[in-house]
Amino acid sequence: MLLSATQETKTDLLKDLGLNEEQPFYSLDKLADADSRYLRDLRVNLKTAIAGETLSPKEAYLLALAAAANEENVTLISAFEEKAKENGATEAETAEAIACASLLATNNILYRFRHFAHKDIYEQLPARVKMNIMGNPVLSKEFFELVSLAVSAINGCERCVAAHEASVLKLGATEQRIFDAIRVAAVVTGLSKIVN
């Protein structure tokens, strides 16, 4: 049976992710069945984000893993963890990317609340959230902060984005590297709506 160009793109996207082509994915299948040109855009967006100029493949896949964990997308968590390992990530590094997403989800809620509430009392109360992982990460301090920035951007915490961006720059990252990380986070967040 001859596949349409859109069906071929769906198959290629699943191969890119190392996912079973026979597994049903409701949203992805719906787009393929409707011959949606968006599938090609999605595949190209993922490929170009992962191939960012300033990120190694290992870093790009660890960022993708953190974004997938933030989105609670088990399918993509598994796929990006495998891709990160194929590119040299250790078990400890993949675990830390997932842990970072969890910690930042916590912090993003607390700091967004403080920002939105506009009350001094909330600024003065201790957060009482353990963050030992940030002090001595398995990932480099710069990369941990970069992942923290990307997850904060996904979660829309303005205060966290500003703090982590300043920290990443202080640790030697460039604006291009930051933007490459944010692109990975953005594309994976969009992908998680289609492949789930």
GROMACS .gro file of C-alpha atoms in nm:
model
  196
    1MET     CA    1   0.000   0.000   0.000
    2LEU     CA    2   0.135   0.342  -0.102
    3LEU     CA    3   0.143   0.595   0.181
    4SER     CA    4   0.054   0.960   0.133
    5ALA     CA    5   0.328   1.217   0.197
    6THR     CA    6   0.162   1.304   0.529
    7GLN     CA    7   0.146   0.938   0.635
    8GLU     CA    8   0.515   0.906   0.546
    9THR     CA    9   0.593   1.214   0.757
   10LYS     CA   10   0.407   1.058   1.050
   11THR     CA   11   0.609   0.738   1.008
   12ASP     CA   12   0.934   0.934   0.983
   13LEU     CA   13   0.851   1.140   1.293
   14LEU     CA   14   0.785   0.824   1.493
   15LYS     CA   15   1.113   0.676   1.365
   16ASP     CA   16   1.296   0.997   1.465
   17LEU     CA   17   1.160   0.949   1.816
   18GLY     CA   18   1.229   0.575   1.822
   19LEU     CA   19   0.860   0.503   1.873
   20ASN     CA   20   0.660   0.207   1.748
   21GLU     CA   21   0.494   0.300   1.420
   22GLU     CA   22   0.208   0.057   1.488
   23GLN     CA   23   0.115   0.216   1.820
   24PRO     CA   24  -0.194   0.437   1.798
   25PHE     CA   25  -0.151   0.805   1.879
   26TYR     CA   26  -0.493   0.966   1.857
   27SER     CA   27  -0.393   1.325   1.775
   28LEU     CA   28  -0.105   1.226   1.549
   29ASP     CA   29  -0.323   0.974   1.363
   30LYS     CA   30  -0.599   1.235   1.328
   31LEU     CA   31  -0.358   1.483   1.166
   32ALA     CA   32  -0.217   1.215   0.936
   33ASP     CA   33  -0.563   1.095   0.835
   34ALA     CA   34  -0.668   1.454   0.760
   35ASP     CA   35  -0.354   1.504   0.550
   36SER     CA   36  -0.250   1.796   0.772
   37ARG     CA   37   0.057   1.982   0.651
   38TYR     CA   38   0.130   2.065   1.014
   39LEU     CA   39   0.293   1.724   1.061
   40ARG     CA   40   0.575   1.822   0.828
   41ASP     CA   41   0.623   2.149   1.017
   42LEU     CA   42   0.627   1.963   1.348
   43ARG     CA   43   0.890   1.716   1.228
   44VAL     CA   44   1.108   1.994   1.084
   45ASN     CA   45   1.069   2.202   1.401
   46LEU     CA   46   1.181   1.910   1.616
   47LYS     CA   47   1.480   1.827   1.397
   48THR     CA   48   1.601   2.189   1.382
   49ALA     CA   49   1.548   2.247   1.755
   50ILE     CA   50   1.745   1.934   1.847
   51ALA     CA   51   2.021   2.037   1.606
   52GLY     CA   52   2.059   2.382   1.768
   53GLU     CA   53   2.390   2.558   1.706
   54THR     CA   54   2.502   2.578   2.069
   55LEU     CA   55   2.368   2.255   2.217
   56SER     CA   56   2.527   1.914   2.188
   57PRO     CA   57   2.283   1.635   2.092
   58LYS     CA   58   2.309   1.505   2.449
   59GLU     CA   59   2.217   1.846   2.591
   60ALA     CA   60   1.931   1.892   2.343
   61TYR     CA   61   1.783   1.554   2.433
   62LEU     CA   62   1.822   1.618   2.808
   63LEU     CA   63   1.637   1.948   2.763
   64ALA     CA   64   1.371   1.765   2.560
   65LEU     CA   65   1.346   1.506   2.838
   66ALA     CA   66   1.294   1.776   3.102
   67ALA     CA   67   1.027   1.943   2.888
   68ALA     CA   68   0.849   1.609   2.832
   69ALA     CA   69   0.864   1.538   3.207
   70ASN     CA   70   0.719   1.882   3.276
   71GLU     CA   71   0.435   1.801   3.036
   72GLU     CA   72   0.386   1.458   3.202
   73ASN     CA   73   0.411   1.289   2.863
   74VAL     CA   74   0.526   0.935   2.943
   75THR     CA   75   0.569   0.845   2.576
   76LEU     CA   76   0.805   1.136   2.511
   77ILE     CA   77   0.983   1.095   2.846
   78SER     CA   78   1.075   0.742   2.743
   79ALA     CA   79   1.169   0.844   2.387
   80PHE     CA   80   1.389   1.138   2.489
   81GLU     CA   81   1.552   0.948   2.774
   82GLU     CA   82   1.656   0.681   2.524
   83LYS     CA   83   1.782   0.945   2.277
   84ALA     CA   84   1.979   1.120   2.553
   85LYS     CA   85   2.141   0.790   2.652
   86GLU     CA   86   2.223   0.712   2.287
   87ASN     CA   87   2.409   1.045   2.287
   88GLY     CA   88   2.612   0.977   2.601
   89ALA     CA   89   2.384   1.075   2.890
   90THR     CA   90   2.418   0.871   3.206
   91GLU     CA   91   2.137   0.734   3.418
   92ALA     CA   92   2.217   1.003   3.678
   93GLU     CA   93   2.194   1.280   3.416
   94THR     CA   94   1.858   1.164   3.279
   95ALA     CA   95   1.724   1.129   3.633
   96GLU     CA   96   1.844   1.480   3.715
   97ALA     CA   97   1.672   1.628   3.407
   98ILE     CA   98   1.345   1.475   3.528
   99ALA     CA   99   1.409   1.589   3.887
  100CYS     CA  100   1.485   1.941   3.763
  101ALA     CA  101   1.146   1.954   3.589
  102SER     CA  102   0.975   1.851   3.913
  103LEU     CA  103   1.164   2.102   4.128
  104LEU     CA  104   1.102   2.386   3.885
  105ALA     CA  105   0.732   2.303   3.860
  106THR     CA  106   0.723   2.349   4.238
  107ASN     CA  107   0.925   2.670   4.238
  108ASN     CA  108   0.737   2.816   3.943
  109ILE     CA  109   0.406   2.787   4.127
  110LEU     CA  110   0.541   2.943   4.446
  111TYR     CA  111   0.715   3.233   4.274
  112ARG     CA  112   0.427   3.300   4.032
  113PHE     CA  113   0.195   3.319   4.332
  114ARG     CA  114   0.425   3.566   4.507
  115HIS     CA  115   0.439   3.773   4.189
  116PHE     CA  116   0.064   3.764   4.126
  117ALA     CA  117  -0.041   3.830   4.487
  118HIS     CA  118   0.156   4.155   4.525
  119LYS     CA  119   0.170   4.125   4.906
  120ASP     CA  120   0.485   4.179   5.110
  121ILE     CA  121   0.389   3.906   5.356
  122TYR     CA  122   0.423   3.637   5.090
  123GLU     CA  123   0.765   3.768   4.993
  124GLN     CA  124   0.880   3.744   5.354
  125LEU     CA  125   0.749   3.395   5.431
  126PRO     CA  126   1.008   3.120   5.373
  127ALA     CA  127   0.933   2.890   5.080
  128ARG     CA  128   1.045   2.584   5.280
  129VAL     CA  129   1.119   2.390   4.964
  130LYS     CA  130   1.434   2.177   4.967
  131MET     CA  131   1.653   2.250   4.665
  132ASN     CA  132   1.978   2.069   4.742
  133ILE     CA  133   1.990   1.942   4.384
  134MET     CA  134   2.059   2.298   4.265
  135GLY     CA  135   2.368   2.337   4.483
  136ASN     CA  136   2.567   2.048   4.340
  137PRO     CA  137   2.400   1.912   4.026
  138VAL     CA  138   2.520   1.606   3.836
  139LEU     CA  139   2.475   1.816   3.523
  140SER     CA  140   2.706   2.116   3.511
  141LYS     CA  141   2.580   2.416   3.707
  142GLU     CA  142   2.541   2.613   3.382
  143PHE     CA  143   2.341   2.336   3.214
  144PHE     CA  144   2.125   2.276   3.522
  145GLU     CA  145   2.040   2.646   3.523
  146LEU     CA  146   1.968   2.629   3.149
  147VAL     CA  147   1.724   2.342   3.203
  148SER     CA  148   1.571   2.536   3.494
  149LEU     CA  149   1.527   2.836   3.266
  150ALA     CA  150   1.363   2.628   2.993
  151VAL     CA  151   1.116   2.465   3.234
  152SER     CA  152   1.039   2.805   3.390
  153ALA     CA  153   0.965   2.943   3.043
  154ILE     CA  154   0.723   2.656   2.975
  155ASN     CA  155   0.549   2.720   3.306
  156GLY     CA  156   0.529   3.095   3.252
  157CYS     CA  157   0.705   3.211   3.568
  158GLU     CA  158   0.838   3.556   3.480
  159ARG     CA  159   1.038   3.593   3.801
  160CYS     CA  160   1.199   3.247   3.760
  161VAL     CA  161   1.279   3.310   3.393
  162ALA     CA  162   1.453   3.637   3.479
  163ALA     CA  163   1.651   3.483   3.768
  164HIS     CA  164   1.763   3.174   3.575
  165GLU     CA  165   1.847   3.372   3.262
  166ALA     CA  166   2.071   3.603   3.468
  167SER     CA  167   2.234   3.303   3.635
  168VAL     CA  168   2.297   3.122   3.305
  169LEU     CA  169   2.455   3.432   3.153
  170LYS     CA  170   2.671   3.479   3.463
  171LEU     CA  171   2.788   3.118   3.425
  172GLY     CA  172   2.907   3.193   3.069
  173ALA     CA  173   2.619   3.101   2.840
  174THR     CA  174   2.532   3.317   2.541
  175GLU     CA  175   2.191   3.448   2.446
  176GLN     CA  176   2.204   3.216   2.142
  177ARG     CA  177   2.251   2.913   2.369
  178ILE     CA  178   1.962   3.028   2.586
  179PHE     CA  179   1.738   3.076   2.284
  180ASP     CA  180   1.834   2.732   2.146
  181ALA     CA  181   1.729   2.577   2.479
  182ILE     CA  182   1.400   2.765   2.480
  183ARG     CA  183   1.329   2.647   2.123
  184VAL     CA  184   1.376   2.285   2.232
  185ALA     CA  185   1.139   2.339   2.525
  186ALA     CA  186   0.881   2.511   2.306
  187VAL     CA  187   0.885   2.248   2.031
  188VAL     CA  188   0.870   1.956   2.275
  189THR     CA  189   0.578   2.119   2.453
  190GLY     CA  190   0.395   2.146   2.120
  191LEU     CA  191   0.495   1.791   2.027
  192SER     CA  192   0.355   1.662   2.355
  193LYS     CA  193   0.007   1.774   2.245
  194ILE     CA  194   0.031   1.554   1.935
  195VAL     CA  195   0.233   1.249   2.046
  196ASN     CA  196   0.082   1.129   2.371
   0.00000   0.00000   0.00000
